[in-house]
Short mmCIF file of C-alpha atoms and ligand atoms in Angstrom, two decimals:
data_model
loop_
_atom_site.label_atom_id
_atom_site.label_comp_id
_atom_site.label_asym_id
_atom_site.label_seq_id
_atom_site.Cartn_x
_atom_site.Cartn_y
_atom_site.Cartn_z
CA UNK A 1 -0.01 0.05 0.03
CA UNK A 2 1.47 3.50 -0.88
CA UNK A 3 2.09 5.55 2.27
CA UNK A 4 -0.06 8.48 3.10
CA UNK A 5 1.22 11.82 1.89
CA UNK A 6 0.10 15.17 2.63
CA UNK A 7 1.61 18.64 2.26
CA UNK A 8 0.98 19.70 5.93
CA UNK A 9 0.23 17.32 8.67
CA UNK A 10 -1.46 18.83 11.66
CA UNK A 11 -1.77 16.80 14.88
CA UNK A 12 -4.34 17.95 17.11
CA UNK A 13 -7.66 19.90 16.61
CA UNK A 14 -8.02 22.61 19.21
CA UNK A 15 -7.91 26.33 18.27
CA UNK A 16 -4.10 26.15 17.53
CA UNK A 17 -4.15 23.22 15.22
CA UNK A 18 -7.14 24.16 13.35
CA UNK A 19 -5.84 27.85 12.76
CA UNK A 20 -2.49 26.14 11.55
CA UNK A 21 -4.64 24.23 9.23
CA UNK A 22 -6.66 27.34 8.25
CA UNK A 23 -3.33 29.22 7.44
CA UNK A 24 -1.88 26.38 5.35
CA UNK A 25 -4.99 25.78 3.52
CA UNK A 26 -5.29 29.39 2.64
CA UNK A 27 -1.74 29.18 1.27
CA UNK A 28 -3.03 26.30 -1.16
CA UNK A 29 -1.58 23.49 1.05
CA UNK A 30 -3.10 20.14 1.18
CA UNK A 31 -3.64 19.56 5.04
CA UNK A 32 -4.28 16.26 6.95
CA UNK A 33 -5.42 16.99 10.68
CA UNK A 34 -5.00 13.94 12.65
CA UNK A 35 -6.58 14.06 16.07
CA UNK A 36 -7.42 11.79 18.86
CA UNK A 37 -10.58 13.53 19.42
CA UNK A 38 -14.07 11.96 18.62
CA UNK A 39 -15.97 15.00 19.53
CA UNK A 40 -15.33 18.76 19.84
CA UNK A 41 -15.42 18.58 23.57
CA UNK A 42 -12.16 16.35 23.55
CA UNK A 43 -10.13 19.61 23.16
CA UNK A 44 -9.36 22.02 25.76
CA UNK A 45 -10.37 24.87 23.55
CA UNK A 46 -14.03 23.66 23.72
CA UNK A 47 -14.01 24.20 27.62
CA UNK A 48 -12.68 27.70 27.28
CA UNK A 49 -14.86 29.93 29.31
CA UNK A 50 -13.79 33.72 30.12
CA UNK A 51 -12.76 34.46 26.31
CA UNK A 52 -10.35 35.83 24.12
CA UNK A 53 -8.33 39.02 24.94
CA UNK A 54 -7.64 41.34 22.24
CA UNK A 55 -5.39 44.82 22.37
CA UNK A 56 -8.36 47.11 21.38
CA UNK A 57 -6.38 50.39 20.84
CA UNK A 58 -4.08 49.95 23.61
CA UNK A 59 -1.25 47.21 22.62
CA UNK A 60 1.10 48.64 24.93
CA UNK A 61 -1.11 48.43 28.00
CA UNK A 62 -1.94 44.74 27.17
CA UNK A 63 1.79 43.81 26.55
CA UNK A 64 2.56 45.48 29.92
CA UNK A 65 -0.06 43.36 31.71
CA UNK A 66 1.23 40.13 30.04
CA UNK A 67 4.75 40.98 31.44
CA UNK A 68 3.57 41.90 34.79
CA UNK A 69 1.42 38.68 35.25
CA UNK A 70 4.61 36.85 34.10
CA UNK A 71 6.64 38.55 36.84
CA UNK A 72 8.95 39.91 34.27
CA UNK A 73 9.97 36.57 32.79
CA UNK A 74 8.14 36.64 29.42
CA UNK A 75 9.90 37.24 26.01
CA UNK A 76 9.00 40.92 24.99
CA UNK A 77 9.51 39.99 21.38
CA UNK A 78 6.89 37.30 21.51
CA UNK A 79 4.83 39.59 23.37
CA UNK A 80 4.94 41.83 20.48
CA UNK A 81 3.73 39.36 17.89
CA UNK A 82 0.76 38.57 20.13
CA UNK A 83 -0.41 41.93 21.00
CA UNK A 84 0.33 43.42 17.42
CA UNK A 85 -1.49 40.63 15.65
CA UNK A 86 -4.52 40.07 18.24
CA UNK A 87 -7.05 42.46 16.79
CA UNK A 88 -6.50 41.68 13.10
CA UNK A 89 -6.46 37.73 13.67
CA UNK A 90 -9.77 37.73 15.62
CA UNK A 91 -11.38 40.14 13.16
CA UNK A 92 -9.97 37.92 10.21
CA UNK A 93 -11.01 34.52 11.47
CA UNK A 94 -13.71 35.13 14.11
CA UNK A 95 -15.63 37.96 12.71
CA UNK A 96 -15.22 38.01 9.04
CA UNK A 97 -14.72 34.23 8.03
CA UNK A 98 -17.01 32.64 10.61
CA UNK A 99 -19.25 35.51 11.81
CA UNK A 100 -18.98 34.63 15.36
CA UNK A 101 -21.31 36.72 17.39
CA UNK A 102 -19.35 37.90 20.56
CA UNK A 103 -21.61 39.27 23.38
CA UNK A 104 -22.40 43.02 23.02
CA UNK A 105 -23.98 45.66 25.14
CA UNK A 106 -26.54 46.22 22.30
CA UNK A 107 -24.29 48.13 19.73
CA UNK A 108 -20.75 47.57 20.85
CA UNK A 109 -18.59 44.69 22.08
CA UNK A 110 -19.19 43.91 25.63
CA UNK A 111 -15.42 43.33 26.51
CA UNK A 112 -14.94 42.16 29.86
CA UNK A 113 -11.84 41.99 32.39
CA UNK A 114 -10.24 39.25 34.16
CA UNK A 115 -7.58 39.11 36.96
CA UNK A 116 -4.38 41.02 36.31
CA UNK A 117 -5.87 42.75 33.31
CA UNK A 118 -5.58 46.46 33.51
CA UNK A 119 -8.61 47.15 30.93
CA UNK A 120 -11.79 45.50 29.82
CA UNK A 121 -10.26 43.68 26.48
CA UNK A 122 -11.85 40.11 26.46
CA UNK A 123 -14.39 39.26 23.74
CA UNK A 124 -16.58 36.57 25.04
CA UNK A 125 -19.65 34.64 24.25
CA UNK A 126 -21.52 34.30 27.67
CA UNK A 127 -18.84 32.42 29.81
CA UNK A 128 -18.71 29.58 27.22
CA UNK A 129 -16.53 31.08 24.52
CA UNK A 130 -14.29 28.19 23.65
CA UNK A 131 -17.20 26.02 22.24
CA UNK A 132 -18.49 29.15 20.54
CA UNK A 133 -15.40 29.65 18.65
CA UNK A 134 -14.49 25.84 18.34
CA UNK A 135 -17.34 24.26 16.55
CA UNK A 136 -17.59 26.92 13.75
CA UNK A 137 -13.77 26.65 13.00
CA UNK A 138 -14.13 22.83 12.95
CA UNK A 139 -17.21 23.05 10.52
CA UNK A 140 -15.45 25.41 8.38
CA UNK A 141 -12.10 23.19 8.14
CA UNK A 142 -14.49 20.17 7.46
CA UNK A 143 -16.07 21.75 4.52
CA UNK A 144 -12.83 22.96 3.05
CA UNK A 145 -11.72 20.92 -0.03
CA UNK A 146 -7.95 21.04 0.65
CA UNK A 147 -8.52 19.53 4.31
CA UNK A 148 -8.87 15.97 5.60
CA UNK A 149 -9.62 15.38 9.26
CA UNK A 150 -8.88 12.00 10.77
CA UNK A 151 -10.73 11.71 14.04
CA UNK A 152 -9.92 8.97 16.68
CA UNK A 153 -6.28 8.89 15.39
CA UNK A 154 -3.34 9.15 17.45
CA UNK A 155 0.00 10.03 16.55
CA UNK A 156 2.51 7.62 18.10
CA UNK A 157 5.92 8.99 17.38
CA UNK A 158 7.29 11.43 14.68
CA UNK A 159 8.99 10.19 11.48
CA UNK A 160 12.60 11.84 11.93
CA UNK A 161 16.26 11.52 10.74
CA UNK A 162 19.14 13.49 11.56
CA UNK A 163 17.20 16.66 12.87
CA UNK A 164 14.55 16.56 10.09
CA UNK A 165 10.93 15.49 10.64
CA UNK A 166 9.06 13.94 7.69
CA UNK A 167 5.76 13.17 9.25
CA UNK A 168 4.42 10.84 11.93
CA UNK A 169 3.41 7.34 12.79
CA UNK A 170 -0.49 7.49 13.11
CA UNK A 171 -2.58 4.82 14.75
CA UNK A 172 -6.36 4.43 13.96
CA UNK A 173 -8.37 1.49 14.97
CA UNK A 174 -5.41 -0.57 16.12
CA UNK A 175 -3.72 0.02 12.49
CA UNK A 176 -0.29 1.85 12.47
CA UNK A 177 0.55 3.71 9.42
CA UNK A 178 3.02 6.69 8.65
CA UNK A 179 1.71 9.65 6.97
CA UNK A 180 4.57 11.83 5.34
CA UNK A 181 4.36 15.55 5.33
CA UNK A 182 6.27 18.49 4.09
CA UNK A 183 5.76 20.17 7.28
CA UNK A 184 4.37 18.48 10.56
CA UNK A 185 2.64 20.84 13.03
CA UNK A 186 2.30 19.53 16.60
CA UNK A 187 -0.79 21.00 18.43
CA UNK A 188 -2.12 18.55 21.01
CA UNK A 189 -2.73 20.68 23.73
CA UNK A 190 -1.71 20.31 27.50
CA UNK A 191 -1.09 18.04 30.24
CA UNK A 192 -3.91 18.05 32.65
CA UNK A 193 -4.10 14.10 32.65
CA UNK A 194 -0.69 14.09 34.54
CA UNK A 195 -2.74 15.65 37.54
CA UNK A 196 -5.80 14.26 39.51
CA UNK A 197 -7.52 17.61 39.28
CA UNK A 198 -7.61 19.43 36.36
CA UNK A 199 -9.56 21.78 33.96
CA UNK A 200 -8.23 19.94 30.70
CA UNK A 201 -9.99 17.20 28.89
CA UNK A 202 -8.68 13.32 29.58
CA UNK A 203 -6.66 13.37 26.53
CA UNK A 204 -4.22 15.81 27.68
CA UNK A 205 -1.39 13.60 28.31
CA UNK A 206 1.35 15.64 26.76
CA UNK A 207 1.80 13.78 23.45
CA UNK A 208 3.31 16.44 21.26
CA UNK A 209 5.93 17.35 23.96
CA UNK A 210 6.95 13.60 24.54
CA UNK A 211 6.95 13.24 20.86
CA UNK A 212 9.03 16.16 19.90
CA UNK A 213 11.58 15.61 22.91
CA UNK A 214 12.14 12.20 21.77
CA UNK A 215 12.92 13.36 18.23
CA UNK A 216 15.48 15.70 19.96
CA UNK A 217 13.44 19.01 19.71
CA UNK A 218 14.32 21.62 22.45
CA UNK A 219 11.85 21.93 25.18
CA UNK A 220 11.74 24.94 27.78
CA UNK A 221 10.27 26.31 30.92
CA UNK A 222 8.61 23.11 31.72
CA UNK A 223 8.54 23.87 35.52
CA UNK A 224 5.88 26.45 34.82
CA UNK A 225 2.69 24.55 35.46
CA UNK A 226 -0.41 26.82 35.98
CA UNK A 227 -3.05 25.99 38.50
CA UNK A 228 -6.47 27.77 38.13
CA UNK A 229 -7.68 29.01 41.54
CA UNK A 230 -11.21 28.65 41.51
CA UNK A 231 -12.48 25.33 40.24
CA UNK A 232 -15.64 23.82 41.88
CA UNK A 233 -14.58 21.07 44.17
CA UNK A 234 -17.44 19.01 44.73
CA UNK A 235 -18.50 16.16 42.89
CA UNK A 236 -18.04 16.37 39.05
CA UNK A 237 -15.77 19.60 39.33
CA UNK A 238 -16.01 22.50 36.71
CA UNK A 239 -14.08 25.35 36.34
CA UNK A 240 -15.39 28.81 37.67
CA UNK A 241 -14.18 31.32 35.20
CA UNK A 242 -11.97 34.25 36.25
CA UNK A 243 -14.59 36.31 34.82
CA UNK A 244 -16.51 36.11 37.69
CA UNK A 245 -13.85 37.82 39.91
CA UNK A 246 -13.34 40.38 37.12
CA UNK A 247 -17.31 41.07 37.42
CA UNK A 248 -17.02 41.29 41.41
CA UNK A 249 -16.98 37.89 42.78
CA UNK A 250 -15.12 37.66 46.08
CA UNK A 251 -13.18 34.76 47.83
CA UNK A 252 -13.98 33.84 51.43
CA UNK A 253 -12.21 31.16 53.58
CA UNK A 254 -13.73 28.66 55.95
CA UNK A 255 -14.50 31.55 58.46
CA UNK A 256 -16.30 33.58 56.01
CA UNK A 257 -13.48 36.14 55.62
CA UNK A 258 -12.14 37.81 52.67
CA UNK A 259 -8.35 37.18 52.53
CA UNK A 260 -6.95 38.20 49.08
CA UNK A 261 -6.69 42.10 50.24
CA UNK A 262 -4.36 41.06 52.82
CA UNK A 263 -2.24 39.07 50.05
CA UNK A 264 -2.16 41.23 47.06
CA UNK A 265 -2.93 44.99 46.38
CA UNK A 266 -5.28 43.59 43.56
CA UNK A 267 -6.92 41.02 45.94
CA UNK A 268 -9.08 38.89 43.88
CA UNK A 269 -7.69 40.12 40.58
CA UNK A 270 -4.14 39.37 41.38
CA UNK A 271 -2.19 37.19 39.10
CA UNK A 272 -3.47 33.72 38.85
CA UNK A 273 -0.18 32.22 40.62
CA UNK A 274 -0.71 34.33 43.64
CA UNK A 275 -4.44 33.70 44.12
CA UNK A 276 -4.09 29.80 43.59
CA UNK A 277 -1.53 29.77 46.31
CA UNK A 278 -3.61 31.78 48.66
CA UNK A 279 -6.65 29.71 48.08
CA UNK A 280 -4.63 26.45 48.65
CA UNK A 281 -3.33 28.00 51.95
CA UNK A 282 -6.53 29.23 53.30
CA UNK A 283 -8.24 25.72 52.66
CA UNK A 284 -5.33 24.18 54.50
CA UNK A 285 -5.67 26.65 57.37
CA UNK A 286 -9.53 27.05 57.53
CA UNK A 287 -10.89 23.97 55.68
CA UNK A 288 -12.75 25.58 52.81
CA UNK A 289 -12.63 28.50 50.32
CA UNK A 290 -15.89 29.80 48.88
CA UNK A 291 -16.49 31.99 45.65
CA UNK A 292 -19.04 34.51 46.99
CA UNK A 293 -20.94 35.48 43.98
CA UNK A 294 -23.46 37.76 45.80
CA UNK A 295 -21.96 40.88 44.39
CA UNK A 296 -23.12 40.17 40.93
CA UNK A 297 -26.53 38.69 39.40
CA UNK A 298 -24.76 35.33 38.98
CA UNK A 299 -27.62 33.47 37.20
CA UNK A 300 -28.44 36.31 34.87
CA UNK A 301 -24.68 37.11 33.66
CA UNK A 302 -23.22 33.46 33.80
CA UNK A 303 -26.51 31.39 32.77
CA UNK A 304 -24.15 28.28 31.84
CA UNK A 305 -22.05 28.25 35.05
CA UNK A 306 -25.39 28.74 37.03
CA UNK A 307 -26.87 25.62 35.14
CA UNK A 308 -23.86 23.66 36.11
CA UNK A 309 -24.55 24.56 39.70
CA UNK A 310 -28.12 23.70 39.60
CA UNK A 311 -27.01 20.15 37.99
CA UNK A 312 -24.86 19.61 41.04
CA UNK A 313 -27.60 21.00 43.63
CA UNK A 314 -25.00 23.88 44.43
CA UNK A 315 -27.02 26.61 46.03
CA UNK A 316 -24.70 29.60 44.98
CA UNK A 317 -26.43 32.15 47.35
CA UNK A 318 -24.32 30.22 49.97
CA UNK A 319 -21.06 30.74 47.88
CA UNK A 320 -19.41 27.91 45.75
CA UNK A 321 -16.83 25.65 47.34
CA UNK A 322 -13.54 26.08 45.27
CA UNK A 323 -9.99 24.75 44.97
CA UNK A 324 -7.20 25.14 42.50
CA UNK A 325 -6.71 22.61 39.72
CA UNK A 326 -4.06 22.31 37.07
CA UNK A 327 -5.02 24.47 34.22
CA UNK A 328 -2.19 25.29 31.63
CA UNK A 329 1.59 24.65 31.05
CA UNK A 330 3.19 27.70 30.26
CA UNK A 331 6.27 26.01 28.94
CA UNK A 332 6.64 23.37 26.28
CA UNK A 333 8.43 22.81 22.77
CA UNK A 334 10.51 25.70 22.01
CA UNK A 335 9.39 27.71 19.03
CA UNK A 336 10.33 30.87 17.36
CA UNK A 337 7.79 33.55 16.22
CA UNK A 338 6.51 31.41 13.32
CA UNK A 339 6.20 28.20 15.59
CA UNK A 340 9.33 26.75 14.04
CA UNK A 341 11.07 24.29 16.61
CA UNK A 342 14.47 23.36 16.61
CA UNK A 343 14.05 20.59 14.01
CA UNK A 344 13.62 20.99 10.24
CA UNK A 345 10.00 20.82 9.08
CA UNK A 346 8.57 20.44 12.64
CA UNK A 347 6.34 23.15 14.33
CA UNK A 348 4.37 23.31 17.35
CA UNK A 349 1.47 25.71 18.32
CA UNK A 350 -0.79 26.18 21.32
CA UNK A 351 -0.43 24.86 24.83
CA UNK A 352 2.17 22.13 23.70
CA UNK A 353 4.66 25.17 22.44
CA UNK A 354 6.64 27.56 24.35
CA UNK A 355 6.53 30.77 22.49
CA UNK A 356 7.81 32.85 25.45
CA UNK A 357 4.64 34.99 25.88
CA UNK A 358 3.84 33.51 29.22
CA UNK A 359 7.19 33.33 31.03
CA UNK A 360 6.50 31.83 34.41
CA UNK A 361 2.68 32.67 34.55
CA UNK A 362 0.21 32.97 32.09
CA UNK A 363 -2.28 36.12 32.00
CA UNK A 364 -5.93 35.07 31.61
CA UNK A 365 -7.49 34.91 28.23
CA UNK A 366 -4.31 34.76 26.14
CA UNK A 367 -4.38 31.01 25.42
CA UNK A 368 -6.87 30.98 22.82
CA UNK A 369 -5.40 34.29 21.22
CA UNK A 370 -1.87 32.68 21.41
CA UNK A 371 -3.22 29.36 19.58
CA UNK A 372 -4.84 31.78 16.88
CA UNK A 373 -1.97 34.03 16.40
CA UNK A 374 0.67 31.37 16.30
CA UNK A 375 -1.50 28.76 14.40
CA UNK A 376 -1.99 31.07 11.48
CA UNK A 377 1.55 32.09 11.24
CA UNK A 378 2.82 28.39 11.49
CA UNK A 379 0.35 27.03 9.02
CA UNK A 380 1.39 30.01 6.52
CA UNK A 381 4.80 29.08 6.91
CA UNK A 382 4.58 25.25 6.80
CA UNK A 383 2.74 25.38 3.47
CA UNK A 384 5.09 25.23 0.44
CA UNK A 385 6.97 22.12 1.37
CA UNK A 386 6.52 18.97 -0.34
CA UNK A 387 6.33 15.26 1.49
CA UNK A 388 9.15 12.92 1.25
CA UNK A 389 8.85 9.26 2.03
CA UNK A 390 11.67 7.87 4.14
CA UNK A 391 12.22 4.28 5.74
CA UNK A 392 10.36 4.19 9.28
CA UNK A 393 11.59 1.54 11.79
CA UNK A 394 9.60 -1.44 11.74
CA UNK A 395 6.84 -1.55 14.42
CA UNK A 396 5.65 -4.86 16.48
CA UNK A 397 3.15 -6.32 14.15
CA UNK A 398 1.38 -8.07 17.14
CA UNK A 399 0.19 -5.95 20.09
CA UNK A 400 0.03 -8.48 22.89
CA UNK A 401 -2.77 -7.78 25.24
CA UNK A 402 -1.92 -5.41 27.94
CA UNK A 403 -3.95 -5.52 31.10
CA UNK A 404 -5.82 -2.12 31.43
CA UNK A 405 -5.05 -2.32 34.68
CA UNK A 406 -1.36 -1.97 34.03
CA UNK A 407 -1.77 1.48 32.32
CA UNK A 408 -4.13 2.51 35.20
CA UNK A 409 -1.89 1.58 37.83
CA UNK A 410 0.94 3.32 36.36
CA UNK A 411 -1.01 6.57 35.85
CA UNK A 412 -2.31 6.36 39.13
CA UNK A 413 1.30 6.40 40.34
CA UNK A 414 2.35 9.12 38.08
CA UNK A 415 -0.45 11.31 39.29
CA UNK A 416 0.41 10.91 42.93
CA UNK A 417 3.95 11.95 42.35
CA UNK A 418 2.72 15.14 40.33
CA UNK A 419 0.14 16.01 42.81
CA UNK A 420 2.20 15.49 45.90
CA UNK A 421 5.56 16.74 44.71
CA UNK A 422 5.12 18.85 41.69
CA UNK A 423 1.96 20.83 42.70
CA UNK A 424 1.67 24.68 43.90
CA UNK A 425 4.39 24.47 46.52
CA UNK A 426 7.72 22.53 45.96
CA UNK A 427 10.74 21.69 48.02
CA UNK A 428 13.96 20.93 46.56
CA UNK A 429 13.98 17.32 48.37
CA UNK A 430 10.51 16.53 46.80
CA UNK A 431 11.55 17.73 43.41
CA UNK A 432 14.86 15.54 43.69
CA UNK A 433 12.66 12.70 44.82
CA UNK A 434 10.14 13.18 42.18
CA UNK A 435 12.92 12.99 39.33
CA UNK A 436 14.11 9.54 40.80
CA UNK A 437 10.70 8.16 40.87
CA UNK A 438 9.55 9.45 37.53
CA UNK A 439 12.75 8.20 35.86
CA UNK A 440 11.93 4.67 37.28
CA UNK A 441 8.48 4.77 35.96
CA UNK A 442 9.44 5.78 32.61
CA UNK A 443 11.96 2.81 32.39
CA UNK A 444 9.06 0.55 33.39
CA UNK A 445 6.78 1.91 30.83
CA UNK A 446 9.58 2.03 28.09
CA UNK A 447 9.94 -1.81 28.42
CA UNK A 448 6.34 -2.32 27.21
CA UNK A 449 6.34 0.27 24.48
CA UNK A 450 9.13 -1.65 22.55
CA UNK A 451 6.79 -4.54 22.08
CA UNK A 452 3.42 -2.83 21.76
CA UNK A 453 1.54 -0.23 19.87
CA UNK A 454 -1.63 0.31 21.87
CA UNK A 455 -2.69 4.06 22.09
CA UNK A 456 -3.24 4.10 25.94
CA UNK A 457 0.18 2.78 26.52
CA UNK A 458 1.60 5.45 24.14
CA UNK A 459 -0.31 7.84 26.27
CA UNK A 460 1.08 6.81 29.35
CA UNK A 461 4.65 6.81 27.76
CA UNK A 462 4.12 10.43 26.82
CA UNK A 463 2.69 11.31 30.21
CA UNK A 464 5.66 9.88 31.72
CA UNK A 465 8.15 11.63 29.55
CA UNK A 466 6.36 14.83 29.97
CA UNK A 467 6.18 14.35 33.61
CA UNK A 468 9.86 13.85 34.03
CA UNK A 469 10.60 16.85 31.94
CA UNK A 470 8.61 18.84 34.41
CA UNK A 471 10.29 17.47 37.16
CA UNK A 472 13.90 17.59 35.80
CA UNK A 473 13.38 21.45 34.95
CA UNK A 474 11.70 22.30 38.38
CA UNK A 475 14.66 20.61 40.18
CA UNK A 476 17.20 22.29 38.08
CA UNK A 477 15.49 25.78 38.78
CA UNK A 478 16.15 26.53 42.34
CA UNK A 479 14.35 29.86 42.38
CA UNK A 480 10.75 30.82 43.15
CA UNK A 481 9.23 32.44 40.08
CA UNK A 482 5.65 32.71 38.96
CA UNK A 483 4.02 29.34 38.97
CA UNK A 484 7.31 27.43 40.07
CA UNK A 485 7.26 28.17 43.96
CA UNK A 486 9.84 26.66 46.05
CA UNK A 487 9.45 26.91 49.59
CA UNK A 488 12.37 26.07 52.08
CA UNK A 489 12.71 22.43 52.99
CA UNK A 490 10.29 20.97 55.40
CA UNK A 491 11.48 19.14 58.53
CA UNK A 492 12.66 15.67 58.17
CA UNK A 493 9.49 13.41 57.53
CA UNK A 494 8.82 9.95 56.64
CA UNK A 495 8.54 9.46 52.54
CA UNK A 496 5.01 8.28 51.95
CA UNK A 497 4.74 4.84 50.86
CA UNK A 498 3.04 5.87 47.72
CA UNK A 499 6.22 6.97 46.37
C1 LIG B 1 -11.12 31.47 32.77
O1 LIG B 1 -11.98 31.51 32.30
O2 LIG B 1 -10.97 31.72 33.87
C2 LIG B 1 -9.92 30.74 32.06
C3 LIG B 1 -9.41 31.89 31.06
C4 LIG B 1 -7.94 31.36 30.75
O3 LIG B 1 -7.50 30.23 31.16
O4 LIG B 1 -7.26 32.28 30.24
#
């Protein structure tokens, strides 16, 4: 059978991958999108609530806010790329191409504000912006003659040789075949599945980062894992958008007291890393933290979040119980201003990439924008190459049954390590221990991937590699900055058996 070929292969189907596909198709390239997703809700984009920030007429103010939230660690050239392209990219794709109806106050856009923004600049649709952008973009590409979307299809490995990438080995329905491409664009999103509490969908196993690292691509800033401060913490958790605090919601501890004014001058609107740590500490100290939505008309202003509360029988007049949960990886595969990685013909966009925009802590509502801007730029840059077929290492032709319990047990162990040792606050001893445990775990998983090709096993391998990269970066960075907060060593204590 002739191998599959395409001008551009995009792996992943969130806003970044779809924007890359759009950019490449507009330049005349044939595009294949390979995605594990079987429905839109399998991508993090679909879940995004708050909205998409734009520069309006103040790119300088927007850039300053991004840098301030990052504690001065973001790359100012990358920030310029983001803010200078923000208005045009959103107008082009979402308003003129897709006709998205962002919320208005009757005649003008209803720009909202979230934590650490100095201005109202966030376009939104209710507080469920993600799905209102994602589904029309997906449908637009599904109708595009030059674009093929292969769902329920996982990339297991890149096809590469001597610093150049030629495509990827794709698994679908148990069959593994290479797809060769002039350019390959990785866009599989984040790493939420490495933690027990996350706002990400279950498939966020760090696939792109692991595949790129295995092929030799540079990966940077992996220690900067962002936790969202306000996730409903009862049964069936869900994100409570920062837009709520932007509209006046307050945080109260288990004693009913507001605690943020004593922590930061911006109180509930402080940068996300500061709020997440404060929420965590107050939960530890007083038992609970509640999001008090009484200052706003919650049911009227946020009907989708009110509906989720009703489904869980949460009476928001008493406040909504919240806790931090893993939300976003600020680091990832190192890329330049067009999404080019350090390997030839390999690009990365969206959460799996590290553009430098977020530094050590991301500003709210910049992730959809980054995916859009870098996606378009990478797709346009990637068009023009032709696929070349190379020999790929032979794969085991049998997939001996692997007990599901094996993958589950290893994932459970991995998550325990990430939760306990690589959470909001870290110690040097814990970080060194995490590296040792994760190195061992990766070795155990590697032994199985040599003879098997099952998707769940590769997801576990990807999670193990990505977790180890996070642990290594964190243990090498002894300085507290942004989301990477290292506390002084705790007194001697017993090592939990779970390790
Ligand atoms: C939120 O709505 O709070 C999340 C927005 C973001 O992650 O940027």
